[in-house]
Coordinates of C-alpha atoms in Angstrom, one line a residue:
Chain A
M9 CA 0.0 -0.1 0.1
P10 CA 2.0 2.8 -1.2
G11 CA 1.4 6.0 0.7
F12 CA -0.8 4.3 3.4
G13 CA 0.9 6.0 6.1
L14 CA 0.9 9.4 5.0
T15 CA -2.4 9.4 3.6
M16 CA -4.0 8.0 6.5
G17 CA -2.2 10.1 8.9
Y18 CA -3.4 13.1 7.1
T19 CA -6.9 12.0 7.2
M20 CA -7.1 11.2 10.8
V21 CA -5.2 14.8 11.5
Y22 CA -7.7 16.7 9.3
L23 CA -10.6 14.7 10.4
S24 CA -9.8 15.6 14.2
A25 CA -9.0 19.0 13.6
I26 CA -12.2 19.9 11.4
V27 CA -15.0 17.6 12.9
I28 CA -13.9 15.5 16.0
I29 CA -12.3 18.1 18.5
P30 CA -15.4 21.1 17.8
L31 CA -17.8 17.9 18.2
A32 CA -16.0 16.9 21.4
A33 CA -15.9 20.3 22.7
L34 CA -19.7 20.1 22.1
F35 CA -20.1 17.5 24.2
W36 CA -17.7 18.5 27.0
Q37 CA -19.4 22.1 27.2
S38 CA -22.8 20.3 27.5
A39 CA -21.4 18.0 30.3
R40 CA -21.3 21.2 32.6
L41 CA -25.2 21.4 32.6
P42 CA -26.4 19.7 36.1
W43 CA -28.5 16.9 35.8
P44 CA -31.8 18.5 37.3
R45 CA -31.5 21.1 34.4
V46 CA -30.9 18.5 31.8
E47 CA -34.2 16.5 33.2
A48 CA -36.1 20.0 33.2
L49 CA -35.0 20.6 29.5
L50 CA -35.8 17.1 28.4
H51 CA -39.4 17.6 29.9
D52 CA -39.6 20.8 28.2
P53 CA -42.8 20.7 25.9
E54 CA -41.3 23.9 24.0
L55 CA -38.0 21.9 23.1
M56 CA -40.0 18.5 22.3
G57 CA -42.2 20.7 20.2
T58 CA -39.4 22.4 18.3
L59 CA -37.6 18.9 17.8
K60 CA -40.8 17.5 16.4
L61 CA -41.3 20.3 14.0
T62 CA -37.8 20.3 13.0
F63 CA -37.3 16.7 12.3
G64 CA -40.8 16.3 11.0
L65 CA -40.7 19.3 8.4
S66 CA -37.3 18.2 7.3
L67 CA -38.4 14.6 6.6
L68 CA -41.4 15.8 4.7
A69 CA -39.3 18.3 3.0
A70 CA -37.0 15.5 1.8
V71 CA -39.6 12.9 1.0
L72 CA -40.9 15.6 -1.4
N73 CA -37.3 16.3 -2.7
A74 CA -37.1 12.5 -3.3
C75 CA -39.9 12.6 -5.6
F76 CA -39.7 15.7 -7.4
G77 CA -35.9 15.7 -7.8
F78 CA -36.2 12.3 -9.1
V79 CA -38.3 13.9 -11.9
T80 CA -35.8 16.5 -12.5
A81 CA -32.7 14.6 -12.7
W82 CA -34.4 12.0 -14.9
T83 CA -35.5 15.0 -17.5
L84 CA -32.1 16.5 -17.0
V85 CA -30.6 12.9 -18.0
R86 CA -32.5 11.4 -20.3
Y87 CA -33.9 14.5 -22.2
P88 CA -31.6 17.0 -23.1
F89 CA -33.4 20.0 -24.2
P90 CA -32.3 23.5 -25.7
G91 CA -31.3 25.6 -22.6
S92 CA -31.0 22.3 -20.3
R93 CA -27.3 23.2 -19.2
L94 CA -28.8 26.5 -18.0
V95 CA -31.2 24.7 -15.9
D96 CA -28.5 22.2 -14.5
G97 CA -26.7 25.3 -13.6
I98 CA -29.6 26.9 -11.5
I99 CA -30.0 23.6 -9.4
D100 CA -26.9 24.7 -7.9
L101 CA -28.3 27.9 -6.8
P102 CA -29.6 26.9 -3.3
F103 CA -25.9 25.7 -2.6
A104 CA -24.5 28.9 -3.5
L105 CA -27.1 31.7 -2.3
P106 CA -26.0 32.7 1.5
T107 CA -29.0 31.5 3.5
A108 CA -30.1 34.6 4.7
V109 CA -30.5 36.0 1.1
S110 CA -32.5 32.9 0.3
G111 CA -34.4 33.5 3.7
I112 CA -35.3 36.6 3.3
T113 CA -36.0 36.6 -0.6
L114 CA -38.5 33.8 0.4
A115 CA -40.2 35.8 3.2
T116 CA -40.6 38.7 1.0
L117 CA -42.1 36.3 -2.2
Y118 CA -44.5 34.7 0.1
S119 CA -45.8 37.5 2.5
E120 CA -49.5 38.6 1.6
N121 CA -47.7 41.7 -0.7
G122 CA -45.4 39.3 -2.5
W123 CA -45.2 38.3 -5.9
L124 CA -46.2 34.7 -4.8
G125 CA -48.2 35.9 -1.4
R126 CA -50.6 37.9 -3.6
P127 CA -51.9 35.3 -6.1
W128 CA -52.1 32.6 -3.5
H129 CA -54.1 35.3 -0.9
G130 CA -56.7 35.4 -3.8
F131 CA -56.5 31.5 -4.5
V132 CA -57.4 31.0 -1.1
E133 CA -60.2 33.1 -0.9
A134 CA -61.6 31.5 -4.0
V135 CA -61.0 27.9 -3.1
N136 CA -61.2 27.8 0.9
P137 CA -64.9 26.5 0.9
A138 CA -64.1 23.7 -1.4
W139 CA -60.9 23.0 0.4
H140 CA -62.7 23.0 3.6
A141 CA -65.4 20.1 2.6
C142 CA -61.9 18.2 1.0
A143 CA -59.9 18.7 4.2
S144 CA -62.7 17.2 6.4
G145 CA -62.9 14.1 3.9
I146 CA -59.4 13.7 4.0
N147 CA -59.0 13.9 7.5
G148 CA -61.8 11.3 8.1
V149 CA -59.8 9.1 5.6
L150 CA -56.4 9.5 7.7
A151 CA -58.2 8.6 10.8
A152 CA -59.7 5.7 9.4
V153 CA -56.4 4.3 8.1
H154 CA -54.5 5.6 11.4
V155 CA -52.2 7.8 9.9
S156 CA -53.4 10.5 11.9
Q157 CA -51.2 9.4 14.8
A158 CA -48.0 9.9 12.8
L159 CA -49.2 13.3 11.9
A160 CA -50.1 14.2 15.3
W161 CA -46.1 13.1 16.1
A162 CA -45.3 14.9 13.2
G163 CA -46.6 18.3 15.0
L164 CA -49.9 18.4 13.2
P165 CA -52.2 17.1 15.3
D166 CA -55.4 18.1 13.5
G167 CA -54.6 16.5 10.6
I168 CA -54.6 18.6 7.1
A169 CA -55.5 22.2 8.3
S170 CA -59.2 22.8 7.5
D171 CA -58.6 26.2 6.3
L172 CA -55.6 27.0 3.8
P173 CA -53.5 29.8 5.5
E174 CA -54.2 32.9 4.2
Q175 CA -50.3 33.7 3.3
I176 CA -47.5 31.5 3.1
A177 CA -45.0 33.1 4.9
Y178 CA -45.1 33.1 8.7
T179 CA -46.8 29.4 8.4
R180 CA -45.5 25.8 8.7
L181 CA -46.0 25.7 4.7
G182 CA -43.7 28.4 4.5
M183 CA -41.3 26.7 6.4
L184 CA -41.6 23.4 4.3
I185 CA -41.0 25.4 1.1
A186 CA -37.6 26.8 2.7
F187 CA -36.6 23.2 3.5
I188 CA -37.3 22.0 0.1
F189 CA -35.6 25.0 -1.7
I190 CA -32.2 24.3 0.4
G191 CA -32.9 20.4 -0.3
V192 CA -33.4 20.2 -4.2
P193 CA -29.9 20.3 -5.3
F194 CA -28.9 17.4 -3.3
V195 CA -31.3 15.0 -4.4
V196 CA -30.5 16.1 -8.0
R197 CA -26.8 16.2 -8.2
T198 CA -26.5 12.5 -6.4
L199 CA -29.1 10.9 -8.6
Q200 CA -27.5 12.4 -12.0
P201 CA -24.3 10.3 -12.2
A202 CA -26.3 7.2 -11.0
L203 CA -28.3 8.0 -14.2
E204 CA -25.8 8.1 -16.6
D205 CA -24.3 5.2 -15.6
L206 CA -27.8 3.2 -15.9
D207 CA -27.0 1.1 -18.8
R208 CA -29.6 1.3 -21.5
E209 CA -29.3 -2.2 -22.6
V210 CA -30.8 -3.2 -19.4
E211 CA -34.2 -1.6 -19.9
E212 CA -33.9 -3.0 -23.6
A213 CA -33.3 -6.5 -22.3
A214 CA -36.3 -6.3 -20.2
A215 CA -38.4 -4.7 -22.9
S216 CA -37.4 -7.4 -25.2
L217 CA -38.3 -9.8 -22.7
G218 CA -41.8 -8.9 -22.6
A219 CA -41.7 -6.5 -19.6
S220 CA -44.1 -3.4 -19.5
R221 CA -42.6 0.1 -19.4
R222 CA -44.2 -0.1 -15.5
Q223 CA -42.4 -3.4 -14.7
T224 CA -39.4 -2.1 -16.3
F225 CA -39.4 1.0 -13.8
W226 CA -40.2 -0.7 -10.4
R227 CA -37.9 -3.8 -11.1
I228 CA -35.1 -2.6 -13.0
I229 CA -34.5 1.2 -13.0
L230 CA -35.9 1.9 -9.4
P231 CA -33.6 -0.7 -7.6
A232 CA -30.5 0.5 -9.4
L233 CA -31.1 4.1 -8.5
L234 CA -32.4 3.2 -5.0
P235 CA -29.1 3.9 -3.4
A236 CA -28.5 7.1 -4.9
L237 CA -31.8 8.2 -4.3
L238 CA -31.4 7.3 -0.7
T239 CA -27.8 9.4 -0.2
G240 CA -29.4 12.3 -1.8
F241 CA -32.5 12.0 0.4
S242 CA -30.4 11.6 3.8
L243 CA -28.5 14.7 2.6
A244 CA -31.4 16.8 1.9
F245 CA -33.0 15.6 5.3
A246 CA -29.5 16.3 7.1
R247 CA -29.4 19.9 5.8
A248 CA -32.8 20.7 6.3
V249 CA -32.1 19.8 10.4
G250 CA -29.6 22.0 10.5
E251 CA -30.8 25.0 8.7
Y252 CA -31.2 28.2 10.2
G253 CA -30.5 31.2 8.0
S254 CA -33.0 30.3 5.0
V255 CA -35.8 29.4 7.4
I256 CA -35.7 31.8 10.4
F257 CA -37.1 34.8 8.3
I258 CA -40.2 32.8 6.7
S259 CA -40.9 31.5 10.3
S260 CA -42.8 33.5 12.9
N261 CA -40.9 31.6 15.5
I262 CA -43.5 31.5 17.8
P263 CA -42.7 28.6 20.4
G264 CA -44.4 25.5 19.9
K265 CA -46.1 26.2 16.7
T266 CA -43.6 27.6 14.1
E267 CA -40.1 27.4 16.1
I268 CA -37.1 25.2 14.9
T269 CA -34.5 23.8 17.6
A270 CA -31.9 26.0 16.2
H271 CA -33.9 29.2 16.6
M272 CA -34.1 27.8 20.5
I273 CA -30.2 27.2 20.8
M274 CA -30.1 31.0 19.8
K275 CA -32.2 32.4 22.6
K276 CA -30.3 30.0 25.0
L277 CA -27.1 31.6 23.7
E278 CA -28.7 35.1 23.8
A279 CA -29.7 34.4 27.7
N280 CA -25.8 33.4 28.0
N281 CA -27.0 30.0 28.8
Y282 CA -24.1 28.5 27.2
P283 CA -24.3 24.9 28.6
A284 CA -28.3 24.5 27.8
A285 CA -27.2 25.9 24.4
T286 CA -24.8 23.2 23.8
F287 CA -27.0 20.4 25.4
L288 CA -29.5 21.2 23.1
G289 CA -26.9 20.8 20.1
V290 CA -25.8 17.5 21.3
V291 CA -29.5 16.5 21.2
M292 CA -30.0 17.6 17.7
L293 CA -26.7 15.8 17.0
L294 CA -27.6 12.6 18.4
A295 CA -31.6 12.6 17.0
S296 CA -29.6 13.2 13.6
F297 CA -26.9 10.5 14.0
V298 CA -30.0 8.0 14.8
M299 CA -31.8 8.8 11.9
L300 CA -29.0 9.3 9.5
A301 CA -28.0 5.7 10.5
A302 CA -31.2 4.3 10.3
I303 CA -31.4 5.4 6.5
N304 CA -27.6 4.3 6.0
G305 CA -28.6 1.1 7.0
L306 CA -31.9 1.3 4.6
Q307 CA -28.9 2.1 1.7
W308 CA -26.9 -0.7 2.8
W309 CA -29.8 -3.0 2.5
A310 CA -31.0 -1.7 -0.8
S311 CA -27.6 -1.9 -2.5
R312 CA -27.1 -5.4 -1.6
R313 CA -30.3 -6.3 -2.5
G314 CA -29.6 -4.5 -6.0
R315 CA -26.3 -6.4 -6.1
G316 CA -28.0 -9.7 -5.6
A317 CA -31.0 -9.4 -7.9
A318 CA -28.0 -8.5 -10.5
Chain B
M266 CA 25.5 37.2 32.1
L267 CA 26.0 40.8 31.4
K268 CA 25.0 40.5 27.8
N269 CA 21.9 39.0 29.0
V270 CA 20.9 42.0 31.1
F271 CA 21.6 44.3 28.3
L272 CA 19.9 42.5 25.9
A273 CA 16.7 42.7 28.3
L274 CA 17.1 46.4 28.9
L275 CA 17.3 46.9 25.1
L276 CA 14.0 44.9 24.7
V277 CA 12.4 46.9 27.6
I278 CA 13.4 50.4 25.9
G279 CA 12.4 49.2 22.6
V280 CA 8.7 47.8 24.1
A281 CA 8.5 51.2 26.3
F282 CA 9.0 53.1 23.3
S283 CA 6.8 51.4 21.1
L284 CA 4.4 51.9 23.6
V285 CA 4.9 55.3 24.4
S286 CA 4.9 56.0 20.5
C287 CA 1.2 54.4 20.4
G288 CA -0.1 55.9 23.3
S289 CA 0.8 59.7 22.6
G290 CA -0.1 59.3 18.8
G291 CA 3.5 59.5 17.7
G292 CA 1.9 58.6 14.2
K293 CA -0.6 61.2 14.5
S294 CA -3.4 58.6 14.3
V295 CA -5.3 56.4 16.5
T296 CA -8.0 54.2 16.2
L297 CA -10.7 53.1 18.2
Y298 CA -13.3 50.6 17.8
N299 CA -16.8 51.0 19.2
V300 CA -19.3 47.9 19.4
S301 CA -22.5 49.1 19.7
Y302 CA -26.0 47.7 19.3
D303 CA -28.5 48.1 16.1
P304 CA -30.3 51.0 15.9
T305 CA -27.4 53.3 16.7
R306 CA -26.0 52.6 13.2
E307 CA -27.1 56.3 11.8
L308 CA -26.4 57.9 15.0
Y309 CA -22.8 57.0 15.3
A310 CA -22.4 57.6 11.5
D311 CA -22.9 61.2 12.3
I312 CA -21.1 61.4 15.5
N313 CA -17.8 59.7 14.7
P314 CA -16.7 62.4 12.2
A315 CA -17.7 65.4 14.5
F316 CA -15.7 63.9 17.1
A317 CA -13.0 63.2 15.0
A318 CA -12.9 66.7 13.7
A319 CA -13.2 68.2 17.4
Y320 CA -10.4 66.1 18.4
K321 CA -8.1 67.0 15.4
A322 CA -8.7 70.5 15.8
R323 CA -7.9 70.3 19.7
T324 CA -4.6 67.9 19.7
G325 CA -3.4 67.5 16.1
I326 CA -4.4 63.9 15.9
D327 CA -6.6 61.8 13.4
V328 CA -9.2 59.5 15.0
T329 CA -10.5 57.0 13.0
I330 CA -13.7 54.9 14.7
Q331 CA -14.7 51.5 13.7
Q332 CA -17.9 50.9 14.4
S333 CA -19.9 47.2 14.7
H334 CA -23.7 47.0 15.0
G335 CA -25.6 43.8 16.1
G336 CA -27.8 42.6 18.6
S337 CA -26.9 44.1 22.1
G338 CA -26.4 40.7 23.7
K339 CA -24.5 39.2 20.9
Q340 CA -22.3 42.4 20.9
S341 CA -21.7 41.9 24.4
R342 CA -20.6 38.3 24.2
Q343 CA -18.2 38.8 21.3
I344 CA -16.6 41.1 23.3
L345 CA -16.4 38.7 26.0
E346 CA -14.7 36.2 23.6
G347 CA -12.5 38.5 22.5
A348 CA -13.6 41.1 20.2
S349 CA -11.1 43.9 21.1
A350 CA -13.8 46.6 21.9
D351 CA -12.5 50.0 23.0
V352 CA -15.8 51.3 24.1
A353 CA -19.0 49.6 24.3
T354 CA -22.2 51.4 23.6
L355 CA -25.2 49.0 24.2
A356 CA -28.7 48.5 24.7
L357 CA -28.8 47.3 28.3
A358 CA -26.6 48.0 31.3
A359 CA -26.8 44.3 31.6
D360 CA -24.8 43.8 28.7
I361 CA -22.4 45.9 30.2
D362 CA -22.3 44.2 33.4
A363 CA -21.6 41.0 31.8
L364 CA -18.4 42.6 30.9
A365 CA -17.6 43.9 34.3
K366 CA -18.1 40.2 35.5
A367 CA -15.4 39.2 33.3
K368 CA -13.2 42.0 34.8
L369 CA -12.8 43.8 31.7
L370 CA -13.8 47.0 33.2
P371 CA -14.6 48.1 37.0
A372 CA -17.8 47.0 38.4
D373 CA -19.2 50.7 39.3
W374 CA -18.4 51.6 35.3
Q375 CA -22.1 53.1 35.3
K376 CA -21.0 55.8 37.9
R377 CA -18.1 57.4 36.1
L378 CA -20.0 59.1 33.3
P379 CA -23.2 61.3 34.3
D380 CA -26.7 60.3 33.8
N381 CA -26.1 56.7 34.6
S382 CA -23.4 56.8 31.5
A383 CA -26.1 57.0 29.4
P384 CA -26.0 60.2 27.2
Y385 CA -29.1 59.5 25.2
T386 CA -32.2 58.0 26.3
S387 CA -35.5 56.8 23.9
T388 CA -38.7 55.0 24.7
I389 CA -41.0 52.4 23.2
V390 CA -44.0 54.3 20.9
F391 CA -46.2 52.7 18.4
V392 CA -46.1 52.6 14.6
V393 CA -49.7 52.2 12.9
R394 CA -51.1 52.5 9.4
R395 CA -51.9 55.7 8.0
G396 CA -55.1 57.1 9.4
N397 CA -54.8 55.1 12.5
P398 CA -57.6 52.6 11.1
K399 CA -57.7 50.4 14.3
G400 CA -57.8 53.3 16.8
I401 CA -54.9 52.6 18.3
H402 CA -53.7 55.6 21.2
D403 CA -53.0 53.7 24.7
W404 CA -51.7 50.5 25.6
P405 CA -54.9 48.9 26.4
D406 CA -56.0 49.5 22.9
L407 CA -53.5 47.0 21.7
I408 CA -55.4 44.2 23.0
K409 CA -58.8 45.0 21.4
P410 CA -60.2 42.2 19.3
G411 CA -58.8 41.9 15.8
V412 CA -55.6 44.0 16.3
S413 CA -52.5 42.3 15.5
V414 CA -49.4 43.7 17.1
I415 CA -45.9 43.4 15.8
A416 CA -42.9 42.7 18.2
P417 CA -39.4 41.6 18.5
D418 CA -39.0 38.3 21.0
P419 CA -37.8 39.1 24.2
K420 CA -36.0 36.0 24.4
A421 CA -34.0 36.9 21.5
S422 CA -33.4 40.7 21.6
G423 CA -32.6 43.1 23.9
G424 CA -34.8 46.0 22.1
A425 CA -37.7 43.6 22.5
R426 CA -37.3 43.2 26.4
W427 CA -37.7 47.1 26.5
A428 CA -41.0 46.9 24.7
Y429 CA -42.2 44.0 27.1
L430 CA -41.2 45.9 30.2
A431 CA -42.8 49.2 28.7
A432 CA -46.3 47.3 28.6
W433 CA -45.8 45.7 31.9
G434 CA -44.9 49.1 33.5
A435 CA -48.0 50.9 31.7
A436 CA -50.2 48.0 33.0
L437 CA -48.9 48.5 36.4
K438 CA -49.3 52.1 36.8
A439 CA -52.8 51.7 35.1
H440 CA -53.7 49.3 37.8
H441 CA -52.1 51.0 40.6
G442 CA -49.4 48.5 41.2
D443 CA -51.6 45.4 40.7
E444 CA -49.1 42.7 39.5
G445 CA -51.7 40.0 38.5
A446 CA -53.6 42.5 36.3
A447 CA -50.2 43.7 34.7
R448 CA -49.4 39.9 33.9
A449 CA -52.6 39.6 32.7
F450 CA -52.1 42.6 30.2
V451 CA -49.0 41.6 28.9
T452 CA -50.3 37.6 28.5
A453 CA -52.9 39.1 26.3
L454 CA -50.6 41.4 24.6
Y455 CA -48.2 38.8 23.4
Q456 CA -51.3 36.7 22.1
H457 CA -51.8 39.2 19.8
V458 CA -48.2 38.9 18.3
P459 CA -48.3 36.6 15.5
I460 CA -44.9 37.0 14.7
L461 CA -41.7 37.0 16.6
D462 CA -38.8 38.3 14.8
S463 CA -35.5 38.0 16.6
G464 CA -34.3 41.7 16.5
A465 CA -35.9 45.3 16.4
R466 CA -35.0 45.9 13.0
G467 CA -36.7 42.3 11.9
S468 CA -39.6 43.5 13.4
T469 CA -39.8 46.7 11.6
V470 CA -39.4 45.2 8.2
T471 CA -42.2 42.6 8.9
F472 CA -44.4 45.7 10.0
A473 CA -43.4 48.0 7.0
Q474 CA -42.4 46.1 4.2
R475 CA -44.2 42.8 4.3
D476 CA -47.7 44.6 5.8
Q477 CA -47.9 42.4 8.8
G478 CA -50.1 43.7 11.8
D479 CA -51.7 46.6 12.8
V480 CA -49.1 48.0 15.3
L481 CA -45.4 47.9 15.5
L482 CA -43.9 48.3 19.1
A483 CA -40.7 50.3 18.3
W484 CA -37.6 52.0 19.8
E485 CA -38.9 56.0 19.3
N486 CA -35.9 56.7 16.9
E487 CA -36.4 53.4 14.8
A488 CA -40.1 54.2 14.4
Y489 CA -38.6 57.6 13.1
L490 CA -36.3 55.9 10.8
A491 CA -38.9 53.5 9.3
L492 CA -41.1 56.5 8.5
K493 CA -38.0 58.0 6.7
E494 CA -37.2 54.5 5.0
F495 CA -40.7 53.2 4.4
G496 CA -42.6 56.2 3.5
A497 CA -44.2 58.8 5.9
D498 CA -47.4 58.8 4.0
K499 CA -48.1 55.0 4.9
F500 CA -47.3 55.2 8.5
E501 CA -47.9 57.2 11.9
I502 CA -46.1 57.4 15.1
V503 CA -48.7 57.3 18.1
A504 CA -46.9 57.9 21.3
P505 CA -48.7 56.3 24.1
P506 CA -49.4 58.4 27.3
I507 CA -46.7 56.6 29.3
S508 CA -44.1 54.4 28.4
I509 CA -40.4 53.2 29.4
L510 CA -37.4 55.4 29.8
A511 CA -34.7 53.5 28.0
E512 CA -31.1 54.4 28.9
P513 CA -28.8 52.7 26.5
P514 CA -25.4 53.2 28.3
V515 CA -21.8 53.3 27.1
A516 CA -18.6 52.5 28.6
V517 CA -14.9 52.4 28.2
V518 CA -13.7 49.0 28.0
D519 CA -10.7 49.4 30.8
T520 CA -8.6 46.2 29.6
N521 CA -8.9 46.7 26.1
A522 CA -8.2 50.2 25.6
E523 CA -5.3 50.2 28.0
H524 CA -3.9 47.4 25.7
D525 CA -4.7 49.2 22.7
G526 CA -3.1 52.5 24.7
V527 CA -6.2 54.4 23.6
K528 CA -7.8 55.0 27.1
H529 CA -7.5 58.3 26.9
V530 CA -9.2 59.0 23.3
A531 CA -11.9 56.4 24.2
E532 CA -12.5 58.3 27.5
E533 CA -12.5 61.7 25.1
Y534 CA -15.1 60.0 23.3
L535 CA -17.8 59.2 25.7
R536 CA -17.6 62.6 27.2
F537 CA -17.8 64.4 23.9
L538 CA -21.3 62.7 23.7
Y539 CA -22.3 65.0 26.5
T540 CA -21.4 68.1 24.7
P541 CA -24.0 70.2 23.4
E542 CA -22.6 69.7 19.7
A543 CA -23.1 65.9 19.6
Q544 CA -26.4 66.2 22.1
E545 CA -27.5 68.4 19.0
I546 CA -26.6 65.3 16.7
I547 CA -28.7 62.7 18.9
A548 CA -31.6 64.9 18.8
R549 CA -31.6 65.2 15.3
N550 CA -31.3 61.3 15.3
H551 CA -34.4 60.9 17.2
Y552 CA -32.6 60.0 20.2
R553 CA -34.0 62.1 23.4
P554 CA -31.0 64.3 24.7
R555 CA -29.9 64.6 28.1
D556 CA -28.8 68.3 27.9
P557 CA -31.6 70.7 28.9
G558 CA -31.0 73.2 26.4
V559 CA -30.7 71.0 23.3
A560 CA -34.0 69.4 25.0
K561 CA -35.6 72.5 25.2
A562 CA -34.5 73.6 21.5
H563 CA -36.3 69.9 20.2
E564 CA -39.1 69.9 22.3
K565 CA -41.7 69.6 19.8
D566 CA -39.8 67.1 18.2
F567 CA -40.7 64.4 20.7
A568 CA -44.3 63.6 22.1
Q569 CA -44.9 64.3 25.9
V570 CA -44.7 60.9 27.3
E571 CA -44.8 60.1 31.0
L572 CA -41.7 57.8 31.3
F573 CA -40.8 55.4 34.1
T574 CA -37.5 53.5 34.7
V575 CA -36.3 50.0 35.0
D576 CA -35.2 50.6 38.3
D577 CA -38.1 52.3 39.8
V578 CA -40.8 49.9 38.7
F579 CA -38.3 46.5 38.3
G580 CA -36.1 47.3 40.9
G581 CA -33.0 47.5 38.2
W582 CA -32.1 45.2 35.1
A583 CA -30.5 42.3 36.8
K584 CA -33.7 41.8 38.5
A585 CA -36.0 42.2 35.5
Q586 CA -33.7 39.7 33.7
A587 CA -33.9 37.4 36.2
T588 CA -37.9 37.5 37.0
H589 CA -39.0 37.8 33.4
F590 CA -36.6 36.7 30.8
A591 CA -34.7 33.9 32.4
D592 CA -35.5 30.4 31.4
G593 CA -38.8 29.5 32.9
G594 CA -39.3 33.2 33.7
V595 CA -42.2 35.1 33.6
F596 CA -42.3 35.2 29.6
D597 CA -41.9 31.7 29.3
Q598 CA -45.0 31.0 31.4
I599 CA -47.3 33.5 30.1
Y600 CA -46.3 32.4 26.4
R601 CA -46.6 28.6 27.3
K602 CA -50.4 29.3 28.2
R603 CA -51.2 29.8 24.5

């Protein structure tokens, strides 16, 4: 193994300096919090509210991103159209924009007098009676199939809102849009190379063996892409969980309603309560770790299954 | 041995020389670093050139003043964590007390300058939409049905704490010192707040640019700035009959100023704030001046408001902070009831 010692040493030093030491400091700081205060924090309904909201919305945004990111990546790879290079470049913008800039932009666009908020307001006024009937129907179905409990856990105790919000900014819907905005590039960028590597011959073989288009998609294409899709999904999810700048301006920051955990950490810092702030950081870190480990396990399972099938 | 002593001597002389040349302005220029809070941006942009000119005229030394602005609590933390502020001009005495606790300046800093070390004052007023469609004139009007109030988050911003305490104090006076009534009023008030921005400027933008809410609780000087910035034809300032006297304090951060060799200039800078010239600039920036003469000249620029202090009503900042804004304090309790 030529150069093993050098590269390994470099990797360890680099990882320690950049990742491990700061994280260890986080744990160290939070360890200064006496146990009764830890208990009080863990039983704080506000903290639970922010955690549920942060993880619930991030998960929902990542799921939506996985679906629509898939379509976008598919279109860009399979159907090159005039200007597709430009669209391809635009995908990266949420990466490149300072998060505060995107946050302020989104809040301005989606508030009542914004470019998108104004038409939305008109739309809601026209459509709300119909929506009302529709939502109670949907909620009835959700209750019947026991999905309501999952929704309640994700911070939506009443199921789907029976009235559409008058404006998107300053609601959870607005926060969801911000989370989707920052997550798009992760899914598209991880799927693109996997899609490009996909052999057309396999699809042709499936077709010549009599598989329908639907069968080809579900049994040939999707299993091959699943590992990449899951990677993109977990990246988008992780990014949303840790997001601050782009969501803080479009949220109304009402504790228990629209407050994310990162904002709560900021408030603890404002009160010079470093141990509590770092403790919340550790809680988020552990929660993210568990969820990402679960997703990784799923990915490992998917790639093994994919290889086994091939 | 002798050689070592000689070298040490040389070193001492060298250091002394360089210190002297820094301190007395041998290069004929000094730099001051003023760490301040958000709404003073425009004020110090006017004050600094005036001070530089006055100082140059008297001593022949050029002063450059670097400014930094941000939330008062955040700025205080930055100084604690090593930002080399020579003077701190913050929103709350508590934020400078935090520096005193870390021994960056003496505990009795607030007695070093006149008027509790606050050369200008301000208060909390209401900004309403043109024509005052909801008829907002006094604190109780804020909790009328259908009125929505925009105010920043007291847990996240120093300025927001002034607005909260103003509401509490006004209710307390209206109900002859009944704490329960004050608590009920403030509880109701924050139920009328749909959006809690994390700073005073954020709330102003939410109210003025995004058309949210009917009333904005704002610093008096911010209210005037908002009118100038977002159109005097769209908004009106309503001064309630009673409000809080905000005394944003200033102090030399001794340890840093001595280290930079600019303590003398820093002291001059802060004393300059009390001169009629600076007080005039202060009044023009919609802060209430301390100087009686300047105050008289600008009498018509400021509404007549009965003002109470944090010391009178809440027994000082430290106490107000612990009772109302600490974790599990009154603000948390009234908010949890929503």
